[in-house]
């Protein structure tokens, strides 16, 4: 963070020191202006990138950008704005003009950013041990039963306490290659690591980035964990199996497979018996 301040009034002027701008540009750094608005008690929405109704920003006497009140029926997309092209080495003068009913609820910050590509983020996501993942699944099952949610499946049919774990990424709608879930997520289903990182990297709607596609919790790369238990399920089930059933007594079994095209001479393979969660061995 290079500068941060609450809007004191209609005008805000400050100096920004940039010691080695050429090296920053060479290294791929960007200097951006970002804005937040303080929440009221009645507002449930979390902190988001947002600009005042009207905002005009000048750097060294040159207009960088201006936002205006959107037309009725239109929604303005407020995203961080780069100041890099208008900066020079040494001292820079930034002049901001703002108009908004809640002007004093806004905080503006100038930050230096560096883009990290998905391929560089993926190796940083840790994998939880098999026993830890197994214990987590069992705890979620217990919570689900205690809350009375496990007695009916998604189609409303009573199943005497079973829960379905979909082996399908909500982003790609395919089986994950690397199954991940957020540390604070309370659902069984996982998503595929690479597609999740790539979709957020490419997302233009800044305030929609890094949210779990299943429960909408804030879910940044540092909060992701590879689930060894789900990885085991993916290895031990055929590609056409979309889900497994988890039971409170510690067993799992395959759900109904997706219908496959068969030749007249082929026959379906026998369904294996339920596997105990506690006895299934994890990788390694």
CSV table of N, CA and C in Angstrom, one decimal, residues 132-274:
chain,number,residue,atom,x,y,z
A,132,UNK,N,-6.9,-36.5,8.0
A,132,UNK,CA,-7.6,-35.2,8.3
A,132,UNK,C,-8.8,-35.0,7.4
A,133,UNK,N,-8.7,-35.3,6.1
A,133,UNK,CA,-9.8,-35.2,5.2
A,133,UNK,C,-11.0,-36.1,5.6
A,134,UNK,N,-10.6,-37.4,5.9
A,134,UNK,CA,-11.6,-38.4,6.3
A,134,UNK,C,-12.4,-37.9,7.6
A,135,UNK,N,-11.6,-37.4,8.5
A,135,UNK,CA,-12.2,-36.9,9.8
A,135,UNK,C,-13.2,-35.7,9.5
A,136,UNK,N,-12.8,-34.9,8.5
A,136,UNK,CA,-13.6,-33.7,8.2
A,136,UNK,C,-14.9,-34.2,7.6
A,137,UNK,N,-14.9,-35.2,6.7
A,137,UNK,CA,-16.1,-35.7,6.0
A,137,UNK,C,-17.0,-36.3,7.1
A,138,UNK,N,-16.4,-37.0,8.0
A,138,UNK,CA,-17.2,-37.7,9.1
A,138,UNK,C,-17.9,-36.6,10.0
A,139,UNK,N,-17.2,-35.5,10.3
A,139,UNK,CA,-17.8,-34.5,11.1
A,139,UNK,C,-18.9,-33.8,10.3
A,140,UNK,N,-18.7,-33.6,9.0
A,140,UNK,CA,-19.8,-33.0,8.2
A,140,UNK,C,-21.0,-33.9,8.2
A,141,UNK,N,-20.8,-35.2,8.1
A,141,UNK,CA,-21.9,-36.1,8.1
A,141,UNK,C,-22.6,-36.1,9.4
A,142,UNK,N,-21.9,-36.0,10.5
A,142,UNK,CA,-22.5,-35.9,11.8
A,142,UNK,C,-23.4,-34.6,12.0
A,143,UNK,N,-22.8,-33.5,11.5
A,143,UNK,CA,-23.5,-32.3,11.6
A,143,UNK,C,-24.8,-32.3,10.7
A,144,UNK,N,-24.7,-32.9,9.6
A,144,UNK,CA,-25.8,-33.0,8.7
A,144,UNK,C,-27.0,-33.8,9.3
A,145,UNK,N,-26.6,-35.0,9.9
A,145,UNK,CA,-27.6,-35.8,10.5
A,145,UNK,C,-28.2,-35.1,11.7
A,146,UNK,N,-27.4,-34.4,12.5
A,146,UNK,CA,-27.9,-33.7,13.7
A,146,UNK,C,-28.9,-32.6,13.3
A,147,UNK,N,-28.6,-32.0,12.2
A,147,UNK,CA,-29.5,-30.9,11.7
A,147,UNK,C,-30.7,-31.4,11.0
A,148,UNK,N,-30.8,-32.7,10.8
A,148,UNK,CA,-32.0,-33.3,10.1
A,148,UNK,C,-31.9,-33.1,8.6
A,149,UNK,N,-30.8,-32.7,8.1
A,149,UNK,CA,-30.7,-32.5,6.6
A,149,UNK,C,-30.4,-33.7,5.8
A,150,UNK,N,-29.9,-34.7,6.5
A,150,UNK,CA,-29.5,-35.9,5.7
A,150,UNK,C,-30.6,-36.9,5.4
A,151,UNK,N,-31.8,-36.6,5.9
A,151,UNK,CA,-32.9,-37.6,5.7
A,151,UNK,C,-33.6,-37.5,4.4
A,152,UNK,N,-33.3,-36.4,3.6
A,152,UNK,CA,-33.9,-36.3,2.3
A,152,UNK,C,-32.8,-35.9,1.3
A,153,UNK,N,-32.8,-36.5,0.2
A,153,UNK,CA,-31.8,-36.2,-0.9
A,153,UNK,C,-32.3,-35.0,-1.6
A,154,UNK,N,-31.5,-34.7,-2.7
A,154,UNK,CA,-31.8,-33.5,-3.5
A,154,UNK,C,-33.1,-33.6,-4.2
A,155,UNK,N,-33.6,-34.9,-4.4
A,155,UNK,CA,-34.8,-35.1,-5.2
A,155,UNK,C,-36.0,-35.3,-4.2
A,156,UNK,N,-35.8,-35.1,-2.9
A,156,UNK,CA,-36.9,-35.2,-1.9
A,156,UNK,C,-37.2,-36.6,-1.5
A,157,UNK,N,-36.4,-37.6,-1.9
A,157,UNK,CA,-36.7,-39.0,-1.5
A,157,UNK,C,-35.9,-39.3,-0.2
A,158,UNK,N,-36.6,-39.9,0.7
A,158,UNK,CA,-36.0,-40.2,2.0
A,158,UNK,C,-35.0,-41.3,1.8
A,159,UNK,N,-33.8,-41.1,2.4
A,159,UNK,CA,-32.7,-42.1,2.3
A,159,UNK,C,-32.1,-42.5,3.6
A,160,UNK,N,-32.8,-42.3,4.7
A,160,UNK,CA,-32.4,-42.8,6.0
A,160,UNK,C,-31.0,-42.4,6.3
A,161,UNK,N,-30.7,-41.2,6.1
A,161,UNK,CA,-29.4,-40.6,6.6
A,161,UNK,C,-28.2,-40.7,5.6
A,162,UNK,N,-28.4,-40.9,4.4
A,162,UNK,CA,-27.3,-40.9,3.5
A,162,UNK,C,-27.1,-39.5,2.9
A,163,UNK,N,-25.8,-39.2,2.5
A,163,UNK,CA,-25.5,-38.0,1.9
A,163,UNK,C,-24.8,-38.3,0.6
A,164,UNK,N,-25.0,-37.4,-0.4
A,164,UNK,CA,-24.4,-37.6,-1.7
A,164,UNK,C,-23.2,-36.7,-1.9
A,165,UNK,N,-22.1,-37.2,-2.3
A,165,UNK,CA,-20.9,-36.4,-2.6
A,165,UNK,C,-20.7,-36.5,-4.1
A,166,UNK,N,-21.0,-35.4,-4.8
A,166,UNK,CA,-20.9,-35.3,-6.2
A,166,UNK,C,-19.4,-35.3,-6.6
A,167,UNK,N,-19.0,-36.1,-7.5
A,167,UNK,CA,-17.7,-36.1,-8.1
A,167,UNK,C,-17.7,-35.3,-9.4
A,168,UNK,N,-18.1,-34.1,-9.2
A,168,UNK,CA,-18.3,-33.2,-10.3
A,168,UNK,C,-17.9,-31.7,-9.9
A,169,UNK,N,-17.0,-31.1,-10.7
A,169,UNK,CA,-16.6,-29.7,-10.5
A,169,UNK,C,-17.8,-28.8,-10.9
A,170,UNK,N,-18.2,-27.9,-10.0
A,170,UNK,CA,-19.3,-26.9,-10.3
A,170,UNK,C,-18.9,-25.9,-11.4
A,171,UNK,N,-17.6,-25.8,-11.7
A,171,UNK,CA,-17.1,-24.9,-12.7
A,171,UNK,C,-17.1,-25.5,-14.1
A,172,UNK,N,-16.6,-26.7,-14.2
A,172,UNK,CA,-16.5,-27.4,-15.5
A,172,UNK,C,-17.6,-28.4,-15.7
A,173,UNK,N,-18.3,-28.8,-14.6
A,173,UNK,CA,-19.3,-29.9,-14.7
A,173,UNK,C,-18.7,-31.2,-15.1
A,174,UNK,N,-17.4,-31.4,-14.8
A,174,UNK,CA,-16.7,-32.6,-15.1
A,174,UNK,C,-16.0,-33.1,-13.8
A,175,UNK,N,-15.6,-34.3,-13.9
A,175,UNK,CA,-14.8,-34.9,-12.7
A,175,UNK,C,-13.5,-34.1,-12.5
A,176,UNK,N,-13.2,-33.7,-11.3
A,176,UNK,CA,-12.0,-32.9,-11.0
A,176,UNK,C,-10.7,-33.7,-11.3
A,177,UNK,N,-9.7,-33.0,-11.7
A,177,UNK,CA,-8.4,-33.7,-11.7
A,177,UNK,C,-7.7,-33.5,-10.4
A,178,UNK,N,-7.8,-32.3,-9.8
A,178,UNK,CA,-7.3,-32.0,-8.5
A,178,UNK,C,-8.4,-31.5,-7.6
A,179,UNK,N,-9.0,-32.3,-6.7
A,179,UNK,CA,-10.2,-31.9,-6.0
A,179,UNK,C,-9.8,-30.9,-4.8
A,180,UNK,N,-10.4,-29.7,-4.8
A,180,UNK,CA,-10.1,-28.8,-3.8
A,180,UNK,C,-11.4,-28.2,-3.2
A,181,UNK,N,-11.3,-27.8,-1.9
A,181,UNK,CA,-12.4,-27.2,-1.2
A,181,UNK,C,-11.8,-26.1,-0.3
A,182,UNK,N,-12.6,-25.1,0.1
A,182,UNK,CA,-12.1,-24.1,1.0
A,182,UNK,C,-12.1,-24.6,2.4
A,183,UNK,N,-11.2,-24.0,3.2
A,183,UNK,CA,-11.0,-24.5,4.6
A,183,UNK,C,-12.3,-24.2,5.4
A,184,UNK,N,-13.0,-23.2,5.1
A,184,UNK,CA,-14.3,-22.9,5.8
A,184,UNK,C,-15.5,-23.4,5.1
A,185,UNK,N,-15.4,-24.0,4.0
A,185,UNK,CA,-16.6,-24.6,3.3
A,185,UNK,C,-17.2,-25.7,4.1
A,186,UNK,N,-18.5,-25.8,4.1
A,186,UNK,CA,-19.2,-26.9,4.9
A,186,UNK,C,-19.9,-27.9,4.0
A,187,UNK,N,-19.5,-28.0,2.8
A,187,UNK,CA,-20.1,-29.0,1.8
A,187,UNK,C,-19.2,-30.1,1.4
A,188,UNK,N,-19.7,-31.2,1.0
A,188,UNK,CA,-18.9,-32.3,0.6
A,188,UNK,C,-18.2,-32.1,-0.8
A,189,UNK,N,-18.9,-31.6,-1.7
A,189,UNK,CA,-18.5,-31.5,-3.1
A,189,UNK,C,-17.2,-30.6,-3.2
A,190,UNK,N,-16.3,-31.0,-4.1
A,190,UNK,CA,-15.1,-30.2,-4.4
A,190,UNK,C,-15.2,-29.7,-5.8
A,191,UNK,N,-14.2,-28.8,-6.1
A,191,UNK,CA,-14.1,-28.3,-7.4
A,191,UNK,C,-12.7,-28.6,-7.9
A,192,UNK,N,-12.5,-28.4,-9.2
A,192,UNK,CA,-11.2,-28.7,-9.8
A,192,UNK,C,-10.3,-27.4,-9.7
A,193,UNK,N,-9.1,-27.7,-9.2
A,193,UNK,CA,-8.2,-26.6,-8.8
A,193,UNK,C,-7.9,-25.6,-10.0
A,194,UNK,N,-7.4,-26.2,-11.1
A,194,UNK,CA,-6.9,-25.3,-12.2
A,194,UNK,C,-8.1,-24.5,-12.8
A,195,UNK,N,-9.2,-25.2,-13.1
A,195,UNK,CA,-10.4,-24.4,-13.7
A,195,UNK,C,-10.8,-23.3,-12.7
A,196,UNK,N,-10.8,-23.5,-11.4
A,196,UNK,CA,-11.2,-22.5,-10.5
A,196,UNK,C,-10.3,-21.3,-10.5
A,197,UNK,N,-9.0,-21.6,-10.5
A,197,UNK,CA,-8.0,-20.5,-10.6
A,197,UNK,C,-8.0,-19.7,-11.9
A,198,UNK,N,-8.2,-20.5,-13.0
A,198,UNK,CA,-8.2,-19.8,-14.3
A,198,UNK,C,-9.5,-19.0,-14.5
A,199,UNK,N,-10.6,-19.5,-14.1
A,199,UNK,CA,-11.9,-18.7,-14.2
A,199,UNK,C,-11.8,-17.4,-13.4
A,200,UNK,N,-11.2,-17.4,-12.3
A,200,UNK,CA,-11.1,-16.2,-11.5
A,200,UNK,C,-10.1,-15.3,-12.0
A,201,UNK,N,-9.0,-15.8,-12.6
A,201,UNK,CA,-8.0,-15.0,-13.2
A,201,UNK,C,-8.5,-14.2,-14.4
A,202,UNK,N,-9.4,-14.8,-15.1
A,202,UNK,CA,-10.0,-14.2,-16.3
A,202,UNK,C,-11.3,-13.4,-16.0
A,203,UNK,N,-11.8,-13.5,-14.9
A,203,UNK,CA,-13.1,-12.8,-14.6
A,203,UNK,C,-13.0,-11.3,-14.6
A,204,UNK,N,-13.8,-10.6,-15.4
A,204,UNK,CA,-13.8,-9.2,-15.5
A,204,UNK,C,-14.5,-8.5,-14.3
A,205,UNK,N,-15.5,-9.2,-13.8
A,205,UNK,CA,-16.3,-8.6,-12.7
A,205,UNK,C,-15.4,-8.7,-11.4
A,206,UNK,N,-14.7,-7.7,-11.0
A,206,UNK,CA,-13.8,-7.7,-9.9
A,206,UNK,C,-14.4,-8.2,-8.6
A,207,UNK,N,-15.6,-7.7,-8.3
A,207,UNK,CA,-16.2,-8.1,-7.0
A,207,UNK,C,-16.8,-9.5,-7.0
A,208,UNK,N,-16.8,-10.2,-8.1
A,208,UNK,CA,-17.3,-11.6,-8.2
A,208,UNK,C,-16.1,-12.6,-8.1
A,209,UNK,N,-14.9,-12.1,-8.1
A,209,UNK,CA,-13.8,-13.0,-8.0
A,209,UNK,C,-13.7,-13.7,-6.6
A,210,UNK,N,-13.0,-14.8,-6.7
A,210,UNK,CA,-12.7,-15.6,-5.5
A,210,UNK,C,-13.8,-15.8,-4.5
A,211,UNK,N,-14.9,-16.4,-5.1
A,211,UNK,CA,-16.0,-16.8,-4.3
A,211,UNK,C,-16.3,-18.3,-4.6
A,212,UNK,N,-16.5,-19.0,-3.6
A,212,UNK,CA,-16.8,-20.5,-3.8
A,212,UNK,C,-18.1,-20.6,-4.6
A,213,UNK,N,-18.0,-21.3,-5.7
A,213,UNK,CA,-19.2,-21.5,-6.6
A,213,UNK,C,-20.3,-22.3,-6.0
A,214,UNK,N,-20.1,-22.9,-4.8
A,214,UNK,CA,-21.1,-23.8,-4.2
A,214,UNK,C,-21.7,-23.0,-3.0
A,215,UNK,N,-21.0,-22.3,-2.2
A,215,UNK,CA,-21.5,-21.7,-1.0
A,215,UNK,C,-21.3,-20.2,-1.0
A,216,UNK,N,-20.6,-19.6,-1.9
A,216,UNK,CA,-20.4,-18.2,-2.1
A,216,UNK,C,-19.5,-17.6,-1.0
A,217,UNK,N,-18.9,-18.4,-0.2
A,217,UNK,CA,-17.9,-17.8,0.8
A,217,UNK,C,-16.7,-17.2,0.0
A,218,UNK,N,-16.1,-16.2,0.6
A,218,UNK,CA,-14.8,-15.7,0.0
A,218,UNK,C,-13.8,-16.8,0.0
A,219,UNK,N,-13.2,-17.1,-1.1
A,219,UNK,CA,-12.4,-18.2,-1.2
A,219,UNK,C,-11.2,-17.9,-2.1
A,220,UNK,N,-10.1,-17.4,-1.5
A,220,UNK,CA,-8.9,-17.0,-2.2
A,220,UNK,C,-8.0,-18.2,-2.3
A,221,UNK,N,-7.0,-18.1,-3.1
A,221,UNK,CA,-6.1,-19.3,-3.3
A,221,UNK,C,-5.5,-19.8,-2.0
A,222,UNK,N,-5.1,-18.8,-1.0
A,222,UNK,CA,-4.5,-19.2,0.2
A,222,UNK,C,-5.5,-20.1,1.1
A,223,UNK,N,-6.8,-20.0,0.8
A,223,UNK,CA,-7.8,-20.7,1.6
A,223,UNK,C,-8.2,-22.1,1.0
A,224,UNK,N,-7.6,-22.4,-0.1
A,224,UNK,CA,-7.9,-23.7,-0.8
A,224,UNK,C,-7.1,-24.8,-0.2
A,225,UNK,N,-7.7,-26.0,-0.2
A,225,UNK,CA,-6.9,-27.2,0.3
A,225,UNK,C,-7.3,-28.4,-0.7
A,226,UNK,N,-6.3,-29.2,-1.1
A,226,UNK,CA,-6.6,-30.4,-1.8
A,226,UNK,C,-7.1,-31.5,-0.9
A,227,UNK,N,-8.2,-32.1,-1.2
A,227,UNK,CA,-8.8,-33.1,-0.4
A,227,UNK,C,-8.4,-34.5,-0.8
A,228,UNK,N,-7.6,-35.1,0.1
A,228,UNK,CA,-7.0,-36.4,-0.2
A,228,UNK,C,-8.1,-37.5,-0.3
A,229,UNK,N,-9.1,-37.3,0.5
A,229,UNK,CA,-10.2,-38.3,0.6
A,229,UNK,C,-11.0,-38.3,-0.8
A,230,UNK,N,-11.3,-37.2,-1.3
A,230,UNK,CA,-12.0,-37.1,-2.5
A,230,UNK,C,-11.1,-37.5,-3.7
A,231,UNK,N,-9.8,-37.3,-3.6
A,231,UNK,CA,-8.9,-37.7,-4.6
A,231,UNK,C,-8.9,-39.3,-4.6
A,232,UNK,N,-9.0,-39.9,-3.4
A,232,UNK,CA,-9.1,-41.4,-3.4
A,232,UNK,C,-10.4,-41.9,-4.1
A,233,UNK,N,-11.5,-41.2,-3.8
A,233,UNK,CA,-12.7,-41.6,-4.4
A,233,UNK,C,-12.7,-41.5,-6.0
A,234,UNK,N,-12.0,-40.4,-6.5
A,234,UNK,CA,-11.9,-40.3,-7.9
A,234,UNK,C,-11.1,-41.4,-8.5
A,235,UNK,N,-10.1,-41.9,-7.8
A,235,UNK,CA,-9.2,-42.9,-8.3
A,235,UNK,C,-9.9,-44.3,-8.3
A,236,UNK,N,-10.8,-44.5,-7.3
A,236,UNK,CA,-11.4,-45.8,-7.1
A,236,UNK,C,-12.8,-45.9,-7.7
A,237,UNK,N,-13.2,-44.9,-8.4
A,237,UNK,CA,-14.5,-45.0,-9.2
A,237,UNK,C,-14.2,-44.8,-10.6
A,238,UNK,N,-15.1,-45.4,-11.5
A,238,UNK,CA,-15.0,-45.3,-12.9
A,238,UNK,C,-15.4,-43.8,-13.3
A,239,UNK,N,-14.9,-43.4,-14.5
A,239,UNK,CA,-15.1,-42.0,-15.0
A,239,UNK,C,-16.6,-41.7,-15.1
A,240,UNK,N,-17.5,-42.8,-15.4
A,240,UNK,CA,-18.9,-42.5,-15.5
A,240,UNK,C,-19.7,-42.3,-14.2
A,241,UNK,N,-19.0,-42.6,-13.1
A,241,UNK,CA,-19.7,-42.4,-11.8
A,241,UNK,C,-19.6,-40.9,-11.4
A,242,UNK,N,-20.8,-40.3,-11.2
A,242,UNK,CA,-20.9,-38.9,-10.9
A,242,UNK,C,-21.0,-38.6,-9.4
A,243,UNK,N,-21.3,-39.6,-8.6
A,243,UNK,CA,-21.4,-39.3,-7.2
A,243,UNK,C,-21.3,-40.6,-6.4
A,244,UNK,N,-21.0,-40.4,-5.1
A,244,UNK,CA,-20.9,-41.6,-4.2
A,244,UNK,C,-21.9,-41.2,-3.0
A,245,UNK,N,-22.4,-42.3,-2.4
A,245,UNK,CA,-23.2,-42.1,-1.2
A,245,UNK,C,-22.4,-42.3,0.0
A,246,UNK,N,-22.5,-41.4,1.0
A,246,UNK,CA,-21.8,-41.4,2.2
A,246,UNK,C,-22.9,-41.7,3.3
A,247,UNK,N,-22.6,-42.7,4.2
A,247,UNK,CA,-23.5,-43.1,5.2
A,247,UNK,C,-22.9,-42.7,6.6
A,248,UNK,N,-23.8,-42.5,7.6
A,248,UNK,CA,-23.4,-42.1,8.9
A,248,UNK,C,-22.6,-43.2,9.6
A,249,UNK,N,-22.8,-44.5,9.2
A,249,UNK,CA,-22.1,-45.6,9.8
A,249,UNK,C,-20.6,-45.7,9.3
A,250,UNK,N,-20.2,-44.8,8.4
A,250,UNK,CA,-18.8,-44.8,8.0
A,250,UNK,C,-18.6,-45.6,6.7
A,251,UNK,N,-19.6,-45.7,5.9
A,251,UNK,CA,-19.4,-46.5,4.6
A,251,UNK,C,-19.7,-45.6,3.4
A,252,UNK,N,-19.2,-45.9,2.3
A,252,UNK,CA,-19.6,-45.2,1.0
A,252,UNK,C,-19.8,-46.2,-0.1
A,253,UNK,N,-20.6,-45.9,-1.0
A,253,UNK,CA,-20.8,-46.7,-2.2
A,253,UNK,C,-21.1,-45.8,-3.4
A,254,UNK,N,-20.9,-46.4,-4.5
A,254,UNK,CA,-21.1,-45.6,-5.8
A,254,UNK,C,-22.6,-45.3,-6.0
A,255,UNK,N,-22.8,-44.1,-6.5
A,255,UNK,CA,-24.1,-43.8,-7.0
A,255,UNK,C,-24.4,-44.4,-8.4
A,256,UNK,N,-25.5,-44.1,-8.9
A,256,UNK,CA,-25.9,-44.6,-10.2
A,256,UNK,C,-25.0,-44.0,-11.3
A,257,UNK,N,-24.3,-44.8,-12.1
A,257,UNK,CA,-23.4,-44.2,-13.2
A,257,UNK,C,-24.2,-43.5,-14.3
A,258,UNK,N,-23.6,-42.7,-15.1
A,258,UNK,CA,-24.2,-42.1,-16.2
A,258,UNK,C,-24.3,-43.2,-17.3
A,259,UNK,N,-25.5,-43.3,-17.9
A,259,UNK,CA,-25.7,-44.3,-19.0
A,259,UNK,C,-24.7,-44.2,-20.1
A,260,UNK,N,-24.1,-45.3,-20.4
A,260,UNK,CA,-23.0,-45.4,-21.4
A,260,UNK,C,-23.6,-46.2,-22.6
A,261,UNK,N,-23.0,-45.9,-23.8
A,261,UNK,CA,-23.4,-46.6,-25.0
A,261,UNK,C,-22.7,-48.0,-25.0
A,262,UNK,N,-23.4,-49.0,-25.1
A,262,UNK,CA,-22.8,-50.4,-25.0
A,262,UNK,C,-23.1,-51.2,-26.3
A,263,UNK,N,-22.1,-52.1,-26.5
A,263,UNK,CA,-22.3,-53.0,-27.6
A,263,UNK,C,-23.2,-54.1,-27.2
A,264,UNK,N,-23.9,-54.8,-28.1
A,264,UNK,CA,-24.8,-55.9,-27.8
A,264,UNK,C,-24.2,-57.0,-26.9
A,265,UNK,N,-22.9,-57.2,-27.1
A,265,UNK,CA,-22.2,-58.3,-26.4
A,265,UNK,C,-21.7,-57.9,-25.0
A,266,UNK,N,-21.8,-56.5,-24.7
A,266,UNK,CA,-21.2,-56.1,-23.5
A,266,UNK,C,-22.3,-56.2,-22.4
A,267,UNK,N,-21.8,-56.3,-21.2
A,267,UNK,CA,-22.7,-56.4,-20.0
A,267,UNK,C,-22.2,-55.5,-18.9
A,268,UNK,N,-23.1,-55.0,-18.1
A,268,UNK,CA,-22.6,-54.1,-17.0
A,268,UNK,C,-21.7,-54.9,-16.0
A,269,UNK,N,-20.7,-54.2,-15.4
A,269,UNK,CA,-19.9,-54.9,-14.4
A,269,UNK,C,-20.6,-54.9,-13.1
A,270,UNK,N,-20.3,-55.9,-12.3
A,270,UNK,CA,-21.0,-55.9,-11.0
A,270,UNK,C,-20.7,-54.7,-10.1
A,271,UNK,N,-21.7,-54.3,-9.3
A,271,UNK,CA,-21.5,-53.2,-8.3
A,271,UNK,C,-20.7,-53.7,-7.1
A,272,UNK,N,-19.6,-53.0,-6.8
A,272,UNK,CA,-18.8,-53.5,-5.6
A,272,UNK,C,-19.5,-53.1,-4.3
A,273,UNK,N,-19.3,-53.8,-3.2
A,273,UNK,CA,-19.9,-53.6,-2.0
A,273,UNK,C,-19.5,-52.2,-1.4
A,274,UNK,N,-20.3,-51.8,-0.4
A,274,UNK,CA,-19.9,-50.5,0.3
A,274,UNK,C,-18.5,-50.6,0.9
